[in-house]
Structure formats: structure tokens, C-alpha cells
PDB file of C-alpha atoms in Angstrom:
ATOM      1  CA  MET A   1    -109.911 -45.639 -19.000  1.00  0.00           C
ATOM      2  CA  ALA A   2    -109.014 -48.942 -21.477  1.00  0.00           C
ATOM      3  CA  HIS A   3    -111.005 -52.846 -20.449  1.00  0.00           C
ATOM      4  CA  ASN A   4    -109.524 -55.995 -20.870  1.00  0.00           C
ATOM      5  CA  GLN A   5    -110.597 -59.069 -21.399  1.00  0.00           C
ATOM      6  CA  ASP A   6    -111.693 -60.030 -18.231  1.00  0.00           C
ATOM      7  CA  GLY A   7    -113.361 -56.645 -18.092  1.00  0.00           C
ATOM      8  CA  ASN A   8    -111.205 -54.804 -15.391  1.00  0.00           C
ATOM      9  CA  HIS A   9    -111.145 -51.083 -15.863  1.00  0.00           C
ATOM     10  CA  THR A  10    -106.574 -50.356 -17.390  1.00  0.00           C
ATOM     11  CA  GLN A  11    -105.384 -47.390 -17.737  1.00  0.00           C
ATOM     12  CA  VAL A  12    -104.194 -45.975 -20.768  1.00  0.00           C
ATOM     13  CA  HIS A  13    -100.658 -43.292 -20.472  1.00  0.00           C
ATOM     14  CA  TYR A  14     -99.996 -41.611 -24.255  1.00  0.00           C
ATOM     15  CA  VAL A  15     -96.757 -39.401 -25.102  1.00  0.00           C
ATOM     16  CA  GLY A  16     -96.680 -35.828 -27.116  1.00  0.00           C
ATOM     17  CA  ASP A  17     -98.765 -37.449 -29.891  1.00  0.00           C
ATOM     18  CA  SER A  18    -102.091 -38.879 -27.853  1.00  0.00           C
ATOM     19  CA  ARG A  19    -102.304 -41.728 -30.483  1.00  0.00           C
ATOM     20  CA  VAL A  20     -99.089 -43.590 -29.591  1.00  0.00           C
ATOM     21  CA  ARG A  21     -99.364 -45.534 -26.359  1.00  0.00           C
ATOM     22  CA  ALA A  22     -96.155 -44.891 -23.600  1.00  0.00           C
ATOM     23  CA  ASP A  23     -96.242 -48.677 -24.280  1.00  0.00           C
ATOM     24  CA  ARG A  24     -95.414 -49.726 -27.062  1.00  0.00           C
ATOM     25  CA  PRO A  25     -93.150 -51.569 -28.391  1.00  0.00           C
ATOM     26  CA  LYS A  26     -89.945 -50.143 -29.381  1.00  0.00           C
ATOM     27  CA  MET A  27     -89.054 -51.019 -32.986  1.00  0.00           C
ATOM     28  CA  TYR A  28     -85.550 -51.608 -33.714  1.00  0.00           C
ATOM     29  CA  PRO A  29     -83.284 -52.966 -36.660  1.00  0.00           C
ATOM     30  CA  LYS A  30     -82.576 -56.662 -35.822  1.00  0.00           C
ATOM     31  CA  ASP A  31     -78.378 -57.753 -35.284  1.00  0.00           C
ATOM     32  CA  TYR A  32     -77.398 -59.771 -38.334  1.00  0.00           C
ATOM     33  CA  SER A  33     -76.595 -62.407 -35.325  1.00  0.00           C
ATOM     34  CA  GLU A  34     -80.183 -62.885 -34.945  1.00  0.00           C
ATOM     35  CA  PHE A  35     -79.782 -64.807 -38.569  1.00  0.00           C
ATOM     36  CA  PRO A  36     -77.478 -67.398 -39.157  1.00  0.00           C
ATOM     37  CA  GLY A  37     -76.276 -67.885 -41.314  1.00  0.00           C
ATOM     38  CA  ARG A  38     -77.959 -65.896 -43.553  1.00  0.00           C
ATOM     39  CA  THR A  39     -75.872 -62.712 -42.637  1.00  0.00           C
ATOM     40  CA  GLU A  40     -72.683 -61.301 -42.763  1.00  0.00           C
ATOM     41  CA  ALA A  41     -70.158 -58.644 -41.522  1.00  0.00           C
ATOM     42  CA  PHE A  42     -69.717 -56.077 -43.612  1.00  0.00           C
ATOM     43  CA  PHE A  43     -66.118 -56.175 -42.949  1.00  0.00           C
ATOM     44  CA  PRO A  44     -64.492 -58.245 -43.336  1.00  0.00           C
ATOM     45  CA  ASP A  45     -66.127 -61.194 -44.926  1.00  0.00           C
ATOM     46  CA  PHE A  46     -67.992 -58.729 -47.592  1.00  0.00           C
ATOM     47  CA  LEU A  47     -65.780 -56.916 -48.195  1.00  0.00           C
ATOM     48  CA  LEU A  48     -63.472 -59.628 -48.401  1.00  0.00           C
ATOM     49  CA  LYS A  49     -65.445 -60.728 -51.314  1.00  0.00           C
ATOM     50  CA  GLU A  50     -66.208 -57.800 -52.355  1.00  0.00           C
ATOM     51  CA  TRP A  51     -62.021 -57.404 -53.230  1.00  0.00           C
ATOM     52  CA  MET A  52     -61.559 -61.353 -54.620  1.00  0.00           C
ATOM     53  CA  VAL A  53     -64.095 -60.453 -56.849  1.00  0.00           C
ATOM     54  CA  ALA A  54     -62.209 -57.507 -58.064  1.00  0.00           C
ATOM     55  CA  ALA A  55     -58.518 -58.864 -58.609  1.00  0.00           C
ATOM     56  CA  VAL A  56     -60.336 -61.580 -60.971  1.00  0.00           C
ATOM     57  CA  PHE A  57     -61.868 -58.936 -62.840  1.00  0.00           C
ATOM     58  CA  LEU A  58     -58.718 -57.053 -62.848  1.00  0.00           C
ATOM     59  CA  VAL A  59     -55.984 -60.336 -63.507  1.00  0.00           C
ATOM     60  CA  GLY A  60     -58.355 -61.113 -66.251  1.00  0.00           C
ATOM     61  CA  PHE A  61     -58.153 -57.678 -67.255  1.00  0.00           C
ATOM     62  CA  MET A  62     -54.926 -57.087 -67.201  1.00  0.00           C
ATOM     63  CA  THR A  63     -54.332 -60.598 -69.107  1.00  0.00           C
ATOM     64  CA  LEU A  64     -56.335 -59.553 -72.251  1.00  0.00           C
ATOM     65  CA  VAL A  65     -54.611 -55.757 -72.730  1.00  0.00           C
ATOM     66  CA  MET A  66     -50.897 -58.110 -72.593  1.00  0.00           C
ATOM     67  CA  ALA A  67     -52.610 -60.728 -75.210  1.00  0.00           C
ATOM     68  CA  HIS A  68     -53.439 -58.479 -78.050  1.00  0.00           C
ATOM     69  CA  GLU A  69     -51.930 -55.610 -78.731  1.00  0.00           C
ATOM     70  CA  PRO A  70     -53.377 -52.415 -79.486  1.00  0.00           C
ATOM     71  CA  GLU A  71     -54.415 -50.936 -82.323  1.00  0.00           C
ATOM     72  CA  LEU A  72     -52.124 -47.922 -83.692  1.00  0.00           C
ATOM     73  CA  GLY A  73     -52.511 -44.600 -86.176  1.00  0.00           C
ATOM     74  CA  GLU A  74     -49.966 -43.370 -87.899  1.00  0.00           C
ATOM     75  CA  LEU A  75     -46.725 -41.863 -86.401  1.00  0.00           C
ATOM     76  CA  ALA A  76     -46.806 -38.526 -84.760  1.00  0.00           C
ATOM     77  CA  ASP A  77     -46.318 -35.914 -87.584  1.00  0.00           C
ATOM     78  CA  PRO A  78     -45.949 -31.874 -86.970  1.00  0.00           C
ATOM     79  CA  THR A  79     -45.907 -31.510 -91.051  1.00  0.00           C
ATOM     80  CA  ASN A  80     -48.497 -33.374 -90.873  1.00  0.00           C
ATOM     81  CA  THR A  81     -51.593 -29.847 -90.885  1.00  0.00           C
ATOM     82  CA  GLY A  82     -54.293 -31.877 -91.406  1.00  0.00           C
ATOM     83  CA  PHE A  83     -54.327 -33.679 -88.961  1.00  0.00           C
ATOM     84  CA  LEU A  84     -57.668 -32.664 -86.314  1.00  0.00           C
ATOM     85  CA  PRO A  85     -57.816 -33.885 -82.559  1.00  0.00           C
ATOM     86  CA  VAL A  86     -60.813 -34.242 -80.943  1.00  0.00           C
ATOM     87  CA  PRO A  87     -60.520 -35.115 -77.717  1.00  0.00           C
ATOM     88  CA  ASP A  88     -62.664 -38.365 -76.497  1.00  0.00           C
ATOM     89  CA  TRP A  89     -66.853 -39.369 -77.041  1.00  0.00           C
ATOM     90  CA  TYR A  90     -67.032 -38.057 -72.854  1.00  0.00           C
ATOM     91  CA  PHE A  91     -65.194 -35.178 -73.427  1.00  0.00           C
ATOM     92  CA  LEU A  92     -67.528 -33.848 -75.992  1.00  0.00           C
ATOM     93  CA  PHE A  93     -69.377 -30.960 -75.644  1.00  0.00           C
ATOM     94  CA  LEU A  94     -66.535 -29.715 -73.614  1.00  0.00           C
ATOM     95  CA  TYR A  95     -65.003 -29.367 -76.363  1.00  0.00           C
ATOM     96  CA  GLN A  96     -67.374 -28.235 -77.517  1.00  0.00           C
ATOM     97  CA  LEU A  97     -68.354 -26.252 -75.238  1.00  0.00           C
ATOM     98  CA  LEU A  98     -65.102 -23.885 -75.155  1.00  0.00           C
ATOM     99  CA  LYS A  99     -66.131 -23.854 -79.302  1.00  0.00           C
ATOM    100  CA  TYR A 100     -68.447 -20.606 -78.147  1.00  0.00           C
ATOM    101  CA  LYS A 101     -67.511 -16.914 -77.986  1.00  0.00           C
ATOM    102  CA  TRP A 102     -68.779 -16.787 -74.803  1.00  0.00           C
ATOM    103  CA  ALA A 103     -67.134 -19.210 -73.127  1.00  0.00           C
ATOM    104  CA  ALA A 104     -63.843 -18.939 -75.056  1.00  0.00           C
ATOM    105  CA  GLY A 105     -61.212 -17.087 -75.530  1.00  0.00           C
ATOM    106  CA  LYS A 106     -61.719 -14.084 -72.676  1.00  0.00           C
ATOM    107  CA  PHE A 107     -63.944 -15.406 -71.128  1.00  0.00           C
ATOM    108  CA  VAL A 108     -62.658 -19.520 -71.669  1.00  0.00           C
ATOM    109  CA  VAL A 109     -63.275 -19.403 -67.540  1.00  0.00           C
ATOM    110  CA  ILE A 110     -67.069 -19.849 -68.241  1.00  0.00           C
ATOM    111  CA  GLY A 111     -66.893 -23.007 -70.116  1.00  0.00           C
ATOM    112  CA  THR A 112     -63.868 -23.502 -68.019  1.00  0.00           C
ATOM    113  CA  VAL A 113     -64.339 -23.188 -64.478  1.00  0.00           C
ATOM    114  CA  ILE A 114     -67.810 -21.184 -64.005  1.00  0.00           C
ATOM    115  CA  LEU A 115     -70.439 -23.894 -65.994  1.00  0.00           C
ATOM    116  CA  PRO A 116     -68.869 -27.543 -64.763  1.00  0.00           C
ATOM    117  CA  GLY A 117     -68.548 -25.886 -61.363  1.00  0.00           C
ATOM    118  CA  ILE A 118     -72.587 -25.259 -61.769  1.00  0.00           C
ATOM    119  CA  ALA A 119     -73.364 -28.286 -62.865  1.00  0.00           C
ATOM    120  CA  PHE A 120     -70.583 -30.524 -60.119  1.00  0.00           C
ATOM    121  CA  MET A 121     -72.073 -28.303 -57.447  1.00  0.00           C
ATOM    122  CA  ALA A 122     -75.243 -29.015 -58.621  1.00  0.00           C
ATOM    123  CA  LEU A 123     -75.251 -32.652 -58.357  1.00  0.00           C
ATOM    124  CA  MET A 124     -73.102 -32.892 -55.301  1.00  0.00           C
ATOM    125  CA  LEU A 125     -75.830 -30.699 -53.877  1.00  0.00           C
ATOM    126  CA  ALA A 126     -79.061 -31.906 -54.838  1.00  0.00           C
ATOM    127  CA  PRO A 127     -79.978 -33.866 -51.756  1.00  0.00           C
ATOM    128  CA  TRP A 128     -80.205 -30.659 -49.965  1.00  0.00           C
ATOM    129  CA  LEU A 129     -82.089 -28.708 -52.822  1.00  0.00           C
ATOM    130  CA  ASP A 130     -84.460 -31.478 -52.124  1.00  0.00           C
ATOM    131  CA  GLY A 131     -85.596 -33.823 -49.470  1.00  0.00           C
ATOM    132  CA  THR A 132     -88.645 -34.232 -49.688  1.00  0.00           C
ATOM    133  CA  LYS A 133     -89.774 -38.260 -49.902  1.00  0.00           C
ATOM    134  CA  GLU A 134     -91.868 -38.035 -53.093  1.00  0.00           C
ATOM    135  CA  ARG A 135     -90.994 -40.620 -55.717  1.00  0.00           C
ATOM    136  CA  ARG A 136     -92.524 -39.314 -58.460  1.00  0.00           C
ATOM    137  CA  PRO A 137     -90.505 -37.695 -60.806  1.00  0.00           C
ATOM    138  CA  LEU A 138     -93.799 -34.178 -60.827  1.00  0.00           C
ATOM    139  CA  LYS A 139     -93.576 -34.419 -57.608  1.00  0.00           C
ATOM    140  CA  ARG A 140     -89.824 -33.961 -57.540  1.00  0.00           C
ATOM    141  CA  PRO A 141     -89.449 -31.052 -59.536  1.00  0.00           C
ATOM    142  CA  VAL A 142     -85.452 -29.775 -58.564  1.00  0.00           C
ATOM    143  CA  PRO A 143     -83.839 -32.088 -59.208  1.00  0.00           C
ATOM    144  CA  VAL A 144     -86.001 -33.546 -62.827  1.00  0.00           C
ATOM    145  CA  GLY A 145     -85.055 -30.956 -63.803  1.00  0.00           C
ATOM    146  CA  ILE A 146     -81.899 -30.638 -63.805  1.00  0.00           C
ATOM    147  CA  MET A 147     -80.929 -34.267 -64.418  1.00  0.00           C
ATOM    148  CA  LEU A 148     -83.229 -33.193 -67.669  1.00  0.00           C
ATOM    149  CA  VAL A 149     -81.191 -29.893 -68.165  1.00  0.00           C
ATOM    150  CA  THR A 150     -77.562 -31.437 -67.612  1.00  0.00           C
ATOM    151  CA  LEU A 151     -79.091 -34.421 -69.841  1.00  0.00           C
ATOM    152  CA  VAL A 152     -80.454 -32.439 -72.826  1.00  0.00           C
ATOM    153  CA  ALA A 153     -77.389 -29.949 -72.518  1.00  0.00           C
ATOM    154  CA  ILE A 154     -75.112 -33.483 -72.671  1.00  0.00           C
ATOM    155  CA  CYS A 155     -76.491 -34.541 -75.871  1.00  0.00           C
ATOM    156  CA  ALA A 156     -76.954 -31.812 -77.345  1.00  0.00           C
ATOM    157  CA  LEU A 157     -73.355 -30.347 -77.465  1.00  0.00           C
ATOM    158  CA  THR A 158     -71.963 -33.762 -78.521  1.00  0.00           C
ATOM    159  CA  TRP A 159     -74.093 -34.393 -80.986  1.00  0.00           C
ATOM    160  CA  ALA A 160     -72.895 -31.071 -82.412  1.00  0.00           C
ATOM    161  CA  ALA A 161     -69.270 -32.178 -81.835  1.00  0.00           C
ATOM    162  CA  GLU A 162     -69.801 -35.177 -83.684  1.00  0.00           C
ATOM    163  CA  TYR A 163     -71.330 -33.377 -87.064  1.00  0.00           C
ATOM    164  CA  GLU A 164     -68.905 -30.180 -87.073  1.00  0.00           C
ATOM    165  CA  HIS A 165     -65.967 -32.146 -86.838  1.00  0.00           C
ATOM    166  CA  GLU A 166     -67.079 -35.084 -89.258  1.00  0.00           C
ATOM    167  CA  LEU A 167     -67.812 -31.986 -91.480  1.00  0.00           C
ATOM    168  CA  GLN A 168     -64.022 -30.443 -90.805  1.00  0.00           C
ATOM    169  CA  LEU A 169     -62.858 -34.133 -91.995  1.00  0.00           C
ATOM    170  CA  GLU A 170     -64.432 -34.061 -95.488  1.00  0.00           C
ATOM    171  CA  SER A 171     -62.592 -30.811 -96.114  1.00  0.00           C
ATOM    172  CA  ALA A 172     -59.076 -31.859 -94.137  1.00  0.00           C
ATOM    173  CA  ILE A 173     -56.642 -31.539 -95.501  1.00  0.00           C
ATOM    174  CA  GLY A 174     -54.764 -34.239 -97.584  1.00  0.00           C
ATOM    175  CA  LYS A 175     -58.698 -36.421 -98.071  1.00  0.00           C
ATOM    176  CA  THR A 176     -59.536 -36.069-101.098  1.00  0.00           C
ATOM    177  CA  PRO A 177     -62.801 -37.221-102.041  1.00  0.00           C
ATOM    178  CA  GLN A 178     -63.249 -40.175-104.726  1.00  0.00           C
ATOM    179  CA  ASN A 179     -65.358 -37.914-107.401  1.00  0.00           C
ATOM    180  CA  THR A 180     -61.833 -35.443-108.019  1.00  0.00           C
ATOM    181  CA  LYS A 181     -64.441 -34.091-110.875  1.00  0.00           C
ATOM    182  CA  VAL A 182     -64.652 -30.063-111.153  1.00  0.00           C
ATOM    183  CA  ILE A 183     -67.614 -28.096-112.835  1.00  0.00           C
ATOM    184  CA  ALA A 184     -68.337 -25.941-115.471  1.00  0.00           C
ATOM    185  CA  GLN A 185     -63.439 -25.383-114.809  1.00  0.00           C
ATOM    186  CA  ASP A 186     -64.082 -23.892-118.971  1.00  0.00           C
ATOM    187  CA  GLU A 187     -65.806 -20.581-115.832  1.00  0.00           C
ATOM    188  CA  GLN A 188     -65.015 -17.423-116.038  1.00  0.00           C
ATOM    189  CA  GLY A 189     -64.701 -18.298-111.827  1.00  0.00           C
ATOM    190  CA  TYR A 190     -61.839 -21.418-112.198  1.00  0.00           C
ATOM    191  CA  GLU A 191     -59.598 -18.314-114.104  1.00  0.00           C
ATOM    192  CA  ILE A 192     -59.983 -16.603-110.742  1.00  0.00           C
ATOM    193  CA  TYR A 193     -59.724 -18.932-108.886  1.00  0.00           C
ATOM    194  CA  ALA A 194     -56.785 -19.612-110.329  1.00  0.00           C
ATOM    195  CA  LYS A 195     -54.783 -16.661-111.108  1.00  0.00           C
ATOM    196  CA  ASN A 196     -54.895 -16.306-107.029  1.00  0.00           C
ATOM    197  CA  ALA A 197     -53.351 -18.143-104.841  1.00  0.00           C
ATOM    198  CA  CYS A 198     -56.214 -20.206-104.651  1.00  0.00           C
ATOM    199  CA  ILE A 199     -54.869 -23.005-106.602  1.00  0.00           C
ATOM    200  CA  LYS A 200     -51.293 -22.842-104.029  1.00  0.00           C
ATOM    201  CA  CYS A 201     -53.257 -24.102-101.682  1.00  0.00           C
ATOM    202  CA  HIS A 202     -56.283 -26.591-103.517  1.00  0.00           C
ATOM    203  CA  GLY A 203     -55.299 -27.720-106.584  1.00  0.00           C
ATOM    204  CA  ASP A 204     -55.804 -27.783-110.098  1.00  0.00           C
ATOM    205  CA  ASN A 205     -58.393 -29.966-109.607  1.00  0.00           C
ATOM    206  CA  LEU A 206     -59.956 -28.718-105.829  1.00  0.00           C
ATOM    207  CA  GLU A 207     -58.304 -31.937-104.571  1.00  0.00           C
ATOM    208  CA  GLY A 208     -56.046 -29.689-101.520  1.00  0.00           C
ATOM    209  CA  LYS A 209     -53.132 -29.426-101.615  1.00  0.00           C
ATOM    210  CA  ASN A 210     -50.985 -27.328 -98.442  1.00  0.00           C
ATOM    211  CA  GLY A 211     -55.428 -26.155 -98.346  1.00  0.00           C
ATOM    212  CA  PRO A 212     -57.781 -28.505 -97.672  1.00  0.00           C
ATOM    213  CA  THR A 213     -60.429 -29.958-100.837  1.00  0.00           C
ATOM    214  CA  LEU A 214     -62.986 -27.838-102.243  1.00  0.00           C
ATOM    215  CA  ILE A 215     -64.172 -30.800-104.433  1.00  0.00           C
ATOM    216  CA  GLY A 216     -68.876 -30.641-102.208  1.00  0.00           C
ATOM    217  CA  VAL A 217     -67.876 -27.405-100.948  1.00  0.00           C
ATOM    218  CA  GLY A 218     -71.302 -26.374-101.932  1.00  0.00           C
ATOM    219  CA  ASN A 219     -72.733 -29.111-100.698  1.00  0.00           C
ATOM    220  CA  ARG A 220     -70.785 -28.488 -96.896  1.00  0.00           C
ATOM    221  CA  HIS A 221     -71.479 -24.324 -97.213  1.00  0.00           C
ATOM    222  CA  THR A 222     -73.267 -21.324 -97.584  1.00  0.00           C
ATOM    223  CA  ALA A 223     -72.950 -18.216-100.014  1.00  0.00           C
ATOM    224  CA  GLU A 224     -72.602 -15.940 -97.522  1.00  0.00           C
ATOM    225  CA  GLU A 225     -69.511 -19.032 -95.322  1.00  0.00           C
ATOM    226  CA  ILE A 226     -67.304 -19.072 -98.523  1.00  0.00           C
ATOM    227  CA  THR A 227     -67.211 -15.098 -98.813  1.00  0.00           C
ATOM    228  CA  LYS A 228     -66.471 -14.789 -94.625  1.00  0.00           C
ATOM    229  CA  TYR A 229     -63.979 -17.950 -95.480  1.00  0.00           C
ATOM    230  CA  ILE A 230     -62.239 -15.688 -98.482  1.00  0.00           C
ATOM    231  CA  ASP A 231     -62.098 -11.705 -96.257  1.00  0.00           C
ATOM    232  CA  GLU A 232     -61.341 -14.020 -92.204  1.00  0.00           C
ATOM    233  CA  GLY A 233     -60.369 -16.715 -93.546  1.00  0.00           C
ATOM    234  CA  LYS A 234     -60.955 -20.081 -91.392  1.00  0.00           C
ATOM    235  CA  GLY A 235     -58.515 -21.944 -88.973  1.00  0.00           C
ATOM    236  CA  THR A 236     -54.664 -22.612 -89.999  1.00  0.00           C
ATOM    237  CA  ALA A 237     -55.654 -23.808 -92.651  1.00  0.00           C
ATOM    238  CA  MET A 238     -56.973 -21.146 -94.603  1.00  0.00           C
ATOM    239  CA  PRO A 239     -55.517 -17.225 -94.076  1.00  0.00           C
ATOM    240  CA  ALA A 240     -57.228 -14.306 -93.893  1.00  0.00           C
ATOM    241  CA  GLY A 241     -56.597 -11.645 -97.182  1.00  0.00           C
ATOM    242  CA  MET A 242     -55.655 -14.547 -99.977  1.00  0.00           C
ATOM    243  CA  PHE A 243     -57.920 -13.518-102.598  1.00  0.00           C
ATOM    244  CA  GLN A 244     -56.376 -10.243-103.998  1.00  0.00           C
ATOM    245  CA  GLY A 245     -58.891 -10.393-106.151  1.00  0.00           C
ATOM    246  CA  SER A 246     -61.991  -6.959-106.252  1.00  0.00           C
ATOM    247  CA  GLU A 247     -65.308  -6.858-104.993  1.00  0.00           C
ATOM    248  CA  GLU A 248     -67.546  -8.803-108.146  1.00  0.00           C
ATOM    249  CA  GLU A 249     -64.522 -10.649-109.134  1.00  0.00           C
ATOM    250  CA  LYS A 250     -64.978 -12.706-105.664  1.00  0.00           C
ATOM    251  CA  LYS A 251     -68.442 -12.545-106.353  1.00  0.00           C
ATOM    252  CA  VAL A 252     -67.760 -14.756-109.378  1.00  0.00           C
ATOM    253  CA  LEU A 253     -65.414 -16.991-107.807  1.00  0.00           C
ATOM    254  CA  VAL A 254     -68.183 -17.723-104.449  1.00  0.00           C
ATOM    255  CA  GLU A 255     -70.757 -18.569-107.299  1.00  0.00           C
ATOM    256  CA  TRP A 256     -68.313 -20.676-109.148  1.00  0.00           C
ATOM    257  CA  LEU A 257     -67.616 -22.158-106.047  1.00  0.00           C
ATOM    258  CA  MET A 258     -71.744 -23.318-105.280  1.00  0.00           C
ATOM    259  CA  LYS A 259     -71.804 -24.934-107.622  1.00  0.00           C
ATOM    260  CA  GLN A 260     -69.309 -27.984-106.773  1.00  0.00           C
ATOM    261  CA  LYS A 261     -71.645 -29.938-105.853  1.00  0.00           C
ATOM    262  CA  GLN A 262     -71.162 -34.312-105.249  1.00  0.00           C
ATOM    263  CA  GLN A 263     -74.179 -36.318-106.224  1.00  0.00           C
TER     264      GLN A 263
END
């Protein structure tokens, strides 16, 4: 029961939750026609304006494309073994992912299908994985966790790909550093280097001929890495089994190569 302003008794009816009155006015969103001059229909009015803006942008973009010739690099040379192809920056993280043994070779399906598929499905299912209306990040661990893991992984893989590519460019075939001075050329290490196949590919002054330059190799690699490259090779630029000397000579050669450092 309730009292009105005249002091008479009136009945109040409730539905469902006792706090919701049955005679409560319904709240419906107003139609855009109730605001003349301030709103417009999405189709075709608003959408037509969007298309017009897109058309103007496209015409301007195509004008710039036709007015300025694109910068082209050197002509493709199939005999240039020093060329190091690399994808665009937004694909570098996938490029780096395929370098790891657990995501390449016979496991390539992991790096090309499974992991990208998991990431894609996580993004697509994000609205269903967390349907809370909470806006604070700490209260939404699932979507925030997915976002942070994805962001850190992409940044780390992109940085690793760029770093390794820069190292490869420094030792690329046909690229000679400015400082081409050979250190300790009168030592036994250079004699071992000269009498083996090393000098034919890497040059008299380590400048690189059919193989990459060795100038500054001591800055880029450890003794263990150089030994591994001598034994197992490195890609197409360094075949395995080229060194024909003894283990002692190999050790002397590696020690001499480690002295080849640039200031």
C-alpha cells in the first residue's frame, strides 16, 4: 500500500523483483527521426559520406603512386649468393619463429599452422573467453594475459630476427668492411688458413670472395661458434667439412680468427 498526495490509499503492484514497479515506464531508445537535423540514417546517408571520403583518399593515393616512381634496388642476380632475403617488418616474428628447430623442418606445421592458429582463435574467441563488463585490467586476467603474451612474443621475435639479420649482413658475401687489415698475419694461424680451402673462399685479406668476409669475425662470434661453423658449416655460404687440417691446427686457426677484431 502507498499514499498519494491527497492522503488516499493506492495499490502498488510489483513484478519479479520487488523493487521493480509494474507501472514503471518502459525505456526505449529514441528513433533518429525524433531529432530532426541532428541525426541521419546509416544507409544510405552516412555510408554514402564514408564512401565519398574513401574515394577522395583513393584518388589522392593513386595520384601520388603515379607521380613518383618507386625506389627500386639492384636487378635480381641469381648468381649473387650474398643476397639475404628478408620479409617485411610485420612478418619478421613469423620469419624468426621458423628458425627454431621445434617449429621448422619436420615440425614446420607447428610454426606455420598450430601457433598462428592458436593466436588467431584466441583473438576471435576473446569476447567469449571473458564476458565480464569490468573495465579494469586487473579484473580481466584472461584477455589482458592473452594480449600481454602476444605483444611480448611478437616484439621479442621481431627484435631477434632484425638482430640476426644485421649480423648476417655484416658477414655477407661481397660486403667488405672499411677496415680490411688482417691482424697477426705472420702467425701460424694465417699459414693454416692459407694452406686450406679457407683462403679460396674468404680471400687473402679475409675480405670475402665466394664466402663471407672474416674481418671482425672475433667481434661477432665466439670460439665455440667458429669451431661449429668449421665442422658443421653454415647455410649455403659455408659448407661442412671444408677444413682438412688436424684438430690441433683447427684449434690454432680458431684462436687466430678470434684475434680478428675491429676497434
